[in-house]
Amino acid sequence: MNIHEHQAKEIFRKYGVPTPRGFVAFKPENAVKAAQQLGGDLDVWVVKAQIHAGGRGKAGGVKLARSTEEVGLIAKQMLGSKLVTHQTGPEGKVVHRIYIEEGVNIEKEFYLGMVLDRSLEMPVMMASSEGGVEIEEVAARSPEKIIKVAINPTIGFQGFHGRKLAFGLGLPRELVNKFISFAQAIYNVYMDYDANLIEINPLVLTKEGKFIALDAKMSFDDNALYRQPEILAMRDLTEEEPTEIEAAKYGLSYVKLDGNVGCMVNGAGLAMATMDIIKHEGGRPANFLDVGGGASAETVAKGFEIILRDPNVKSIFVNIFGGIVRCDRVANGIIEATKATQVNVPVVVRLDGTNAEEAAEILNNSGIKQLIAATDLKDGARKAVEAAERGLA
Ligand code: ADP
Ligand code: MG
């Protein structure tokens, strides 16, 4: 799960990580009030679009205002507009809230990030003197400018971790301890909130000699959300794929992708294998969908409905292994669901396991023309890919 910049900064403040003062606003008039509250005599206010994507600065989502009136004008323009950044995809994201912040006198921009390194099985903290630019770019162009330390969580963040980063950044002696306290606090936030990513780009050194988190991005381990009520309360559903939210309500794990072969599978492992084999056959999966162990007529119908909401879907591959659930029941479920839902694309069905033969007979005698029976996984994938190219006969 992701949260907004203003929420991440709220958390930072609790841990003593310095951030610019700011207020969130959902309406232009509140943006002006926020600017006044920050101080009517500031030189610069910054208005920042709150969307779950970076690259806002270059796309017009971070704007400077010289007066509280100008804050209002920018707010009016920004709220409700669509922002297209290199991270949103071409469809962009609608700005529903903005953050009004005091302007900071920037001396230098750094990068500080923390992620879980799965191969090292440890969180890793990264810093770079090349702040403000995309870290992926720095990694490609001059990887030596990124300093990394792996932190064993049983030992925790130690002075030597901080010094390695600070010296690597070439900080002058009087800034080293300030930087280490900053990094220590970020480590504490990361661990306490079960984060799997913190990115501060830029972390700035102000003209007054202070380190401040000017931007803040945080993502969390979904499996730990049950013990993070504070984070769960920050969830913004307008930032998430609506079909994925609805699928979750019915106990279906659905992830939208950009291909044209819809997939309905029971079990996450088989669902992953199904996507792989569709690719292997030269096709592109439109989604990941795990209907779970049950696969009743109802869940199958809901699955069809959700898959077909994606206009790119040109065929559906139903791949169900009857272990707990009997194939004949699934076959009847598919027939019922095809009748109930307006399924207007070919549906390739591969059922294997308990009562697979009865199931094949039921499907073959159904008289529903869009149903295509498959003998095995490979055959099913091939037929689904072909059907997607060909469309309904
Ligand atoms: P994004 O990463 O989405 O582009 P940032 O929050 O990093 O958004 O802002 C982009 C740039 O805007 C920063 O690199 C910084 O130069 C400037 N900026 C952002 N917030 C402030 C602020 N409070 N004061 C001064 N400049 C800012
Ligand atoms: Mg940034």
Short mmCIF file of C-alpha atoms and ligand atoms in Angstrom, two decimals:
data_model
loop_
_atom_site.label_atom_id
_atom_site.label_comp_id
_atom_site.label_asym_id
_atom_site.label_seq_id
_atom_site.Cartn_x
_atom_site.Cartn_y
_atom_site.Cartn_z
CA MET A 1 0.00 0.00 0.00
CA ASN A 2 1.13 3.54 -0.78
CA ILE A 3 0.37 6.81 1.00
CA HIS A 4 0.57 10.46 0.01
CA GLU A 5 3.54 12.76 0.54
CA HIS A 6 1.71 14.81 3.19
CA GLN A 7 0.90 11.64 5.16
CA ALA A 8 4.48 10.39 5.01
CA LYS A 9 5.68 13.78 6.23
CA GLU A 10 3.24 13.59 9.15
CA ILE A 11 4.86 10.30 10.17
CA PHE A 12 8.34 11.76 9.70
CA ARG A 13 7.54 14.62 12.07
CA LYS A 14 6.55 12.18 14.81
CA TYR A 15 10.01 10.70 14.56
CA GLY A 16 11.83 14.01 14.57
CA VAL A 17 12.63 13.99 10.85
CA PRO A 18 12.58 17.67 9.81
CA THR A 19 10.11 18.56 7.05
CA PRO A 20 8.84 21.91 5.78
CA ARG A 21 5.65 23.04 7.57
CA GLY A 22 2.55 22.40 5.49
CA PHE A 23 -1.19 21.71 5.34
CA VAL A 24 -3.27 19.53 3.05
CA ALA A 25 -6.23 21.08 1.17
CA PHE A 26 -9.09 19.63 -0.86
CA LYS A 27 -10.55 23.01 -1.90
CA PRO A 28 -8.96 26.24 -3.20
CA GLU A 29 -10.36 28.33 -0.32
CA ASN A 30 -8.72 25.98 2.19
CA ALA A 31 -5.47 26.26 0.27
CA VAL A 32 -5.50 30.03 0.81
CA LYS A 33 -6.30 29.52 4.49
CA ALA A 34 -3.41 27.06 4.75
CA ALA A 35 -1.07 29.59 3.14
CA GLN A 36 -2.18 32.28 5.61
CA GLN A 37 -1.74 29.89 8.50
CA LEU A 38 1.82 29.16 7.37
CA GLY A 39 2.44 32.90 7.58
CA GLY A 40 1.12 35.69 5.37
CA ASP A 41 4.61 37.16 5.14
CA LEU A 42 6.45 34.18 3.64
CA ASP A 43 8.44 34.83 0.46
CA VAL A 44 7.44 31.59 -1.20
CA TRP A 45 4.73 28.96 -0.76
CA VAL A 46 4.87 25.67 -2.62
CA VAL A 47 1.70 24.02 -3.94
CA LYS A 48 2.14 20.28 -4.49
CA ALA A 49 -0.29 17.86 -6.18
CA GLN A 50 -0.89 14.82 -3.98
CA ILE A 51 -1.00 11.75 -6.20
CA HIS A 52 0.58 8.34 -5.76
CA ALA A 53 3.25 9.00 -8.38
CA GLY A 54 6.53 10.85 -8.63
CA GLY A 55 7.85 13.13 -11.32
CA ARG A 56 5.32 15.83 -10.40
CA GLY A 57 7.80 18.68 -10.57
CA LYS A 58 8.52 18.23 -14.27
CA ALA A 59 4.82 17.72 -15.07
CA GLY A 60 3.57 20.93 -13.42
CA GLY A 61 2.47 19.29 -10.18
CA VAL A 62 4.82 21.35 -7.96
CA LYS A 63 4.40 25.12 -8.24
CA LEU A 64 5.82 28.10 -6.40
CA ALA A 65 3.53 30.94 -5.32
CA ARG A 66 4.64 34.45 -4.32
CA SER A 67 1.46 35.46 -2.49
CA THR A 68 -1.48 33.81 -0.74
CA GLU A 69 -3.72 34.91 -3.65
CA GLU A 70 -1.42 33.13 -6.07
CA VAL A 71 -1.70 29.99 -3.90
CA GLY A 72 -5.47 30.21 -4.46
CA LEU A 73 -5.10 30.58 -8.23
CA ILE A 74 -2.71 27.64 -8.52
CA ALA A 75 -4.95 25.55 -6.26
CA LYS A 76 -7.96 26.25 -8.46
CA GLN A 77 -6.01 25.19 -11.51
CA MET A 78 -4.46 22.10 -9.96
CA LEU A 79 -7.43 20.60 -8.10
CA GLY A 80 -9.49 18.39 -10.39
CA SER A 81 -6.91 18.56 -13.17
CA LYS A 82 -5.23 15.50 -14.62
CA LEU A 83 -1.52 15.16 -14.07
CA VAL A 84 0.54 13.04 -16.45
CA THR A 85 4.02 12.22 -15.15
CA HIS A 86 6.47 9.56 -16.29
CA GLN A 87 5.16 7.38 -13.44
CA THR A 88 1.39 7.70 -14.03
CA GLY A 89 1.24 6.22 -17.52
CA PRO A 90 -0.37 8.14 -20.39
CA GLU A 91 -3.83 8.13 -18.74
CA GLY A 92 -2.53 10.29 -15.86
CA LYS A 93 -4.04 10.80 -12.42
CA VAL A 94 -6.69 13.26 -11.24
CA VAL A 95 -5.54 15.57 -8.44
CA HIS A 96 -8.04 15.40 -5.57
CA ARG A 97 -5.88 17.01 -2.90
CA ILE A 98 -2.93 19.37 -2.73
CA TYR A 99 -0.34 20.18 -0.12
CA ILE A 100 0.59 23.77 0.72
CA GLU A 101 4.07 24.06 2.09
CA GLU A 102 6.52 26.75 3.08
CA GLY A 103 9.28 27.38 0.55
CA VAL A 104 12.71 26.21 1.59
CA ASN A 105 16.05 27.84 0.74
CA ILE A 106 17.88 25.01 -0.93
CA GLU A 107 21.66 24.84 -0.73
CA LYS A 108 22.02 21.30 -2.07
CA GLU A 109 19.76 18.36 -2.98
CA PHE A 110 20.61 14.79 -1.92
CA TYR A 111 18.86 11.45 -2.23
CA LEU A 112 18.08 9.11 0.66
CA GLY A 113 16.18 5.87 0.26
CA MET A 114 15.52 2.63 2.05
CA VAL A 115 14.24 -0.62 0.56
CA LEU A 116 14.15 -4.30 1.36
CA ASP A 117 16.88 -6.19 -0.48
CA ARG A 118 15.41 -9.66 -0.90
CA SER A 119 18.64 -11.34 -1.94
CA LEU A 120 20.54 -9.92 1.04
CA GLU A 121 17.46 -10.51 3.23
CA MET A 122 18.08 -7.14 4.85
CA PRO A 123 16.88 -3.58 4.53
CA VAL A 124 19.30 -1.40 2.63
CA MET A 125 19.78 2.33 3.01
CA MET A 126 21.00 4.27 -0.01
CA ALA A 127 22.25 7.81 -0.33
CA SER A 128 23.47 9.90 -3.21
CA SER A 129 24.79 13.39 -3.72
CA GLU A 130 22.81 13.41 -6.99
CA GLY A 131 19.47 14.38 -5.47
CA GLY A 132 16.41 15.74 -7.21
CA VAL A 133 16.95 13.58 -10.31
CA GLU A 134 15.57 10.10 -10.82
CA ILE A 135 17.65 7.62 -8.92
CA GLU A 136 17.23 5.07 -11.74
CA GLU A 137 19.03 7.52 -13.99
CA VAL A 138 21.89 7.94 -11.50
CA ALA A 139 22.11 4.15 -11.14
CA ALA A 140 22.44 3.74 -14.90
CA ARG A 141 24.78 6.65 -15.56
CA SER A 142 27.03 6.77 -12.50
CA PRO A 143 26.32 3.88 -10.12
CA GLU A 144 29.38 4.78 -8.02
CA LYS A 145 27.48 7.86 -6.85
CA ILE A 146 25.02 5.70 -4.91
CA ILE A 147 26.29 4.60 -1.52
CA LYS A 148 24.55 1.62 0.04
CA VAL A 149 24.58 0.01 3.46
CA ALA A 150 22.74 -3.18 4.37
CA ILE A 151 21.44 -3.05 7.93
CA ASN A 152 21.03 -6.28 9.81
CA PRO A 153 17.74 -5.76 11.68
CA THR A 154 18.89 -7.76 14.70
CA ILE A 155 21.66 -5.18 15.23
CA GLY A 156 19.74 -2.17 13.95
CA PHE A 157 21.08 1.10 12.64
CA GLN A 158 24.54 1.85 14.02
CA GLY A 159 26.88 4.83 13.90
CA PHE A 160 29.13 3.11 11.36
CA HIS A 161 26.23 2.75 8.92
CA GLY A 162 25.57 6.46 9.18
CA ARG A 163 29.25 7.37 8.86
CA LYS A 164 29.70 5.22 5.76
CA LEU A 165 26.84 7.09 4.09
CA ALA A 166 27.87 10.53 5.33
CA PHE A 167 31.52 10.12 4.28
CA GLY A 168 30.43 8.64 0.96
CA LEU A 169 28.39 11.77 0.32
CA GLY A 170 31.48 13.86 1.08
CA LEU A 171 29.75 15.81 3.84
CA PRO A 172 31.90 18.25 5.81
CA ARG A 173 32.63 17.20 9.38
CA GLU A 174 30.13 19.58 11.00
CA LEU A 175 27.24 18.01 9.06
CA VAL A 176 28.07 14.35 9.69
CA ASN A 177 26.25 13.96 13.00
CA LYS A 178 23.19 15.85 11.78
CA PHE A 179 22.98 13.52 8.82
CA ILE A 180 23.41 10.43 11.00
CA SER A 181 20.52 11.48 13.29
CA PHE A 182 18.37 12.01 10.20
CA ALA A 183 19.23 8.56 8.80
CA GLN A 184 18.69 6.91 12.19
CA ALA A 185 15.19 8.41 12.42
CA ILE A 186 14.36 7.19 8.90
CA TYR A 187 15.49 3.68 9.85
CA ASN A 188 13.18 3.79 12.89
CA VAL A 189 10.22 4.90 10.77
CA TYR A 190 10.91 2.13 8.25
CA MET A 191 11.03 -0.61 10.88
CA ASP A 192 8.21 0.60 13.14
CA TYR A 193 5.70 0.97 10.30
CA ASP A 194 6.57 -2.21 8.35
CA ALA A 195 7.50 -0.12 5.34
CA ASN A 196 9.09 -1.71 2.31
CA LEU A 197 10.14 1.57 0.74
CA ILE A 198 11.03 5.05 1.90
CA GLU A 199 12.30 7.51 -0.64
CA ILE A 200 13.34 11.09 0.13
CA ASN A 201 14.20 12.76 -3.14
CA PRO A 202 15.35 15.37 -2.56
CA LEU A 203 16.69 15.41 0.96
CA VAL A 204 17.91 18.98 1.07
CA LEU A 205 20.56 20.85 2.94
CA THR A 206 19.15 24.33 3.50
CA LYS A 207 21.10 27.56 3.31
CA GLU A 208 20.69 27.63 7.10
CA GLY A 209 22.61 24.33 7.36
CA LYS A 210 19.68 22.04 8.19
CA PHE A 211 18.72 18.71 6.60
CA ILE A 212 15.06 18.62 5.55
CA ALA A 213 12.95 15.96 3.85
CA LEU A 214 11.53 17.97 0.95
CA ASP A 215 9.77 15.05 -0.69
CA ALA A 216 8.55 11.84 0.95
CA LYS A 217 7.39 8.58 -0.52
CA MET A 218 6.45 5.53 1.52
CA SER A 219 5.09 2.07 0.67
CA PHE A 220 4.13 -0.63 3.12
CA ASP A 221 4.09 -4.39 3.30
CA ASP A 222 0.42 -5.32 2.72
CA ASN A 223 0.82 -8.45 4.82
CA ALA A 224 1.63 -6.36 7.87
CA LEU A 225 -1.25 -3.91 7.51
CA TYR A 226 -3.31 -5.85 10.08
CA ARG A 227 -0.99 -4.45 12.76
CA GLN A 228 -0.69 -0.95 11.26
CA PRO A 229 -4.12 0.63 11.82
CA GLU A 230 -2.63 4.12 11.54
CA ILE A 231 -1.40 3.35 8.00
CA LEU A 232 -4.58 1.56 6.97
CA ALA A 233 -6.53 4.69 7.93
CA MET A 234 -4.39 6.65 5.44
CA ARG A 235 -5.47 4.48 2.50
CA ASP A 236 -6.79 6.54 -0.43
CA LEU A 237 -9.00 4.31 -2.55
CA THR A 238 -9.25 6.92 -5.33
CA GLU A 239 -5.60 6.11 -6.07
CA GLU A 240 -6.25 2.40 -6.56
CA GLU A 241 -7.63 0.36 -9.48
CA PRO A 242 -11.42 0.19 -8.81
CA THR A 243 -11.81 -3.33 -10.24
CA GLU A 244 -9.07 -4.59 -7.91
CA ILE A 245 -10.90 -3.17 -4.89
CA GLU A 246 -14.20 -4.73 -5.98
CA ALA A 247 -12.59 -8.10 -6.69
CA ALA A 248 -11.11 -8.12 -3.18
CA LYS A 249 -14.63 -7.71 -1.74
CA TYR A 250 -15.59 -11.03 -3.36
CA GLY A 251 -12.46 -12.80 -2.19
CA LEU A 252 -10.85 -12.70 -5.64
CA SER A 253 -7.26 -11.58 -6.09
CA TYR A 254 -7.25 -9.57 -9.29
CA VAL A 255 -4.43 -7.55 -10.77
CA LYS A 256 -5.01 -5.70 -14.02
CA LEU A 257 -2.35 -6.02 -16.73
CA ASP A 258 -2.21 -4.68 -20.26
CA GLY A 259 -2.62 -7.75 -22.51
CA ASN A 260 -5.73 -9.15 -24.22
CA VAL A 261 -6.10 -12.71 -22.86
CA GLY A 262 -8.21 -12.68 -19.68
CA CYS A 263 -7.29 -15.37 -17.12
CA MET A 264 -9.44 -17.06 -14.51
CA VAL A 265 -7.53 -19.56 -12.42
CA ASN A 266 -7.79 -21.23 -9.02
CA GLY A 267 -4.66 -20.86 -6.93
CA ALA A 268 -2.00 -18.17 -7.13
CA GLY A 269 0.75 -20.53 -8.29
CA LEU A 270 -1.33 -21.92 -11.15
CA ALA A 271 -2.38 -18.37 -12.04
CA MET A 272 1.28 -17.33 -12.34
CA ALA A 273 2.04 -20.43 -14.43
CA THR A 274 -0.95 -19.65 -16.65
CA MET A 275 0.32 -16.15 -17.35
CA ASP A 276 3.75 -17.57 -18.15
CA ILE A 277 2.42 -20.11 -20.61
CA ILE A 278 0.23 -17.51 -22.34
CA LYS A 279 3.39 -15.46 -22.88
CA HIS A 280 5.22 -18.59 -24.01
CA GLU A 281 2.52 -19.13 -26.65
CA GLY A 282 3.07 -15.60 -27.93
CA GLY A 283 0.13 -13.93 -26.19
CA ARG A 284 -0.22 -11.32 -23.47
CA PRO A 285 -2.26 -11.86 -20.29
CA ALA A 286 -4.83 -9.14 -19.51
CA ASN A 287 -4.86 -9.88 -15.82
CA PHE A 288 -3.94 -12.08 -12.92
CA LEU A 289 -7.04 -13.57 -11.31
CA ASP A 290 -7.07 -16.14 -8.55
CA VAL A 291 -10.64 -17.23 -7.77
CA GLY A 292 -9.49 -19.20 -4.74
CA GLY A 293 -10.22 -22.81 -3.83
CA GLY A 294 -14.00 -22.66 -4.13
CA ALA A 295 -14.67 -21.63 -7.76
CA SER A 296 -18.48 -21.68 -7.38
CA ALA A 297 -20.83 -20.50 -10.14
CA GLU A 298 -21.10 -17.23 -8.29
CA THR A 299 -17.36 -16.54 -8.04
CA VAL A 300 -16.89 -17.61 -11.66
CA ALA A 301 -19.65 -15.20 -12.73
CA LYS A 302 -18.08 -12.38 -10.72
CA GLY A 303 -14.72 -13.26 -12.26
CA PHE A 304 -16.14 -13.03 -15.81
CA GLU A 305 -17.76 -9.71 -14.97
CA ILE A 306 -14.54 -8.22 -13.63
CA ILE A 307 -12.38 -9.55 -16.47
CA LEU A 308 -14.81 -8.25 -19.10
CA ARG A 309 -14.80 -4.74 -17.70
CA ASP A 310 -11.42 -4.40 -19.36
CA PRO A 311 -12.17 -3.48 -23.00
CA ASN A 312 -8.81 -4.95 -24.11
CA VAL A 313 -9.91 -8.50 -23.29
CA LYS A 314 -10.44 -10.50 -26.51
CA SER A 315 -10.56 -14.04 -25.06
CA ILE A 316 -10.70 -15.69 -21.65
CA PHE A 317 -8.73 -18.69 -20.51
CA VAL A 318 -10.36 -20.54 -17.61
CA ASN A 319 -7.80 -22.83 -16.06
CA ILE A 320 -9.11 -24.71 -13.05
CA PHE A 321 -7.65 -27.68 -11.27
CA GLY A 322 -10.29 -29.67 -9.43
CA GLY A 323 -8.72 -30.69 -6.17
CA ILE A 324 -11.02 -29.53 -3.43
CA VAL A 325 -13.64 -28.49 -5.96
CA ARG A 326 -15.10 -31.03 -8.46
CA CYS A 327 -14.67 -30.22 -12.17
CA ASP A 328 -18.28 -31.10 -13.07
CA ARG A 329 -19.51 -28.48 -10.62
CA VAL A 330 -17.11 -25.91 -12.05
CA ALA A 331 -18.26 -26.77 -15.60
CA ASN A 332 -21.88 -26.17 -14.62
CA GLY A 333 -20.80 -22.97 -12.91
CA ILE A 334 -19.07 -21.76 -16.06
CA ILE A 335 -22.16 -22.51 -18.18
CA GLU A 336 -24.43 -20.70 -15.73
CA ALA A 337 -22.04 -17.77 -15.51
CA THR A 338 -21.67 -17.50 -19.30
CA LYS A 339 -25.45 -17.29 -19.57
CA ALA A 340 -25.83 -14.85 -16.69
CA THR A 341 -22.98 -12.53 -17.71
CA GLN A 342 -22.90 -11.16 -21.23
CA VAL A 343 -19.77 -13.06 -22.21
CA ASN A 344 -19.08 -11.85 -25.74
CA VAL A 345 -15.58 -13.26 -26.23
CA PRO A 346 -14.37 -16.85 -26.75
CA VAL A 347 -13.86 -18.74 -23.48
CA VAL A 348 -11.27 -21.51 -23.53
CA VAL A 349 -11.76 -23.92 -20.66
CA ARG A 350 -9.26 -26.34 -19.26
CA LEU A 351 -10.52 -28.40 -16.34
CA ASP A 352 -8.40 -31.10 -14.84
CA GLY A 353 -8.55 -33.18 -11.68
CA THR A 354 -11.55 -34.72 -9.97
CA ASN A 355 -14.39 -35.59 -12.43
CA ALA A 356 -12.60 -33.96 -15.37
CA GLU A 357 -14.25 -36.32 -17.87
CA GLU A 358 -17.78 -35.52 -16.73
CA ALA A 359 -16.84 -31.86 -16.94
CA ALA A 360 -15.64 -32.21 -20.55
CA GLU A 361 -18.91 -33.89 -21.46
CA ILE A 362 -20.98 -31.15 -19.81
CA LEU A 363 -19.04 -28.45 -21.67
CA ASN A 364 -19.22 -30.24 -25.02
CA ASN A 365 -22.99 -30.67 -24.72
CA SER A 366 -23.68 -27.16 -23.49
CA GLY A 367 -24.49 -25.77 -26.93
CA ILE A 368 -22.82 -22.48 -25.99
CA LYS A 369 -20.80 -21.49 -29.03
CA GLN A 370 -18.17 -19.34 -27.32
CA LEU A 371 -16.99 -22.21 -25.10
CA ILE A 372 -13.88 -23.98 -26.39
CA ALA A 373 -12.67 -27.08 -24.53
CA ALA A 374 -8.94 -27.60 -24.05
CA THR A 375 -7.23 -30.88 -23.33
CA ASP A 376 -4.36 -29.53 -21.24
CA LEU A 377 -2.60 -26.38 -20.07
CA LYS A 378 -0.51 -25.86 -23.22
CA ASP A 379 -3.40 -26.62 -25.56
CA GLY A 380 -5.61 -24.21 -23.60
CA ALA A 381 -3.06 -21.39 -23.68
CA ARG A 382 -2.51 -21.83 -27.41
CA LYS A 383 -6.25 -21.82 -28.13
CA ALA A 384 -6.82 -18.76 -25.94
CA VAL A 385 -4.03 -16.81 -27.66
CA GLU A 386 -5.37 -17.80 -31.10
CA ALA A 387 -8.92 -16.91 -30.08
CA ALA A 388 -7.79 -13.48 -28.89
CA GLU A 389 -6.25 -12.81 -32.29
CA ARG A 390 -9.22 -14.19 -34.21
CA GLY A 391 -12.12 -12.94 -32.07
CA LEU A 392 -15.57 -14.59 -32.04
CA ALA A 393 -16.27 -16.66 -35.16
P1 ADP B 1 8.49 15.15 -7.52
O1 ADP B 1 9.57 14.24 -7.06
O2 ADP B 1 7.19 14.45 -7.64
O3 ADP B 1 8.86 15.92 -8.75
P2 ADP B 1 9.25 16.89 -5.28
O4 ADP B 1 8.54 17.00 -4.00
O5 ADP B 1 10.54 16.17 -5.27
O6 ADP B 1 8.25 16.26 -6.37
O7 ADP B 1 9.47 18.37 -5.85
C1 ADP B 1 10.18 18.66 -7.05
C2 ADP B 1 11.17 19.78 -6.83
O8 ADP B 1 10.48 20.96 -6.41
C3 ADP B 1 12.19 19.51 -5.75
O9 ADP B 1 13.30 18.83 -6.26
C4 ADP B 1 12.53 20.90 -5.27
O10 ADP B 1 13.54 21.46 -6.09
C5 ADP B 1 11.25 21.67 -5.47
N1 ADP B 1 10.50 21.79 -4.18
C6 ADP B 1 9.61 20.92 -3.68
N2 ADP B 1 9.14 21.30 -2.48
C7 ADP B 1 9.75 22.47 -2.19
C8 ADP B 1 9.75 23.38 -1.07
N3 ADP B 1 8.96 23.17 0.00
N4 ADP B 1 10.53 24.47 -1.14
C9 ADP B 1 11.34 24.69 -2.21
N5 ADP B 1 11.40 23.89 -3.27
C10 ADP B 1 10.64 22.78 -3.28
MG MG B 2 10.80 14.05 -5.56
#
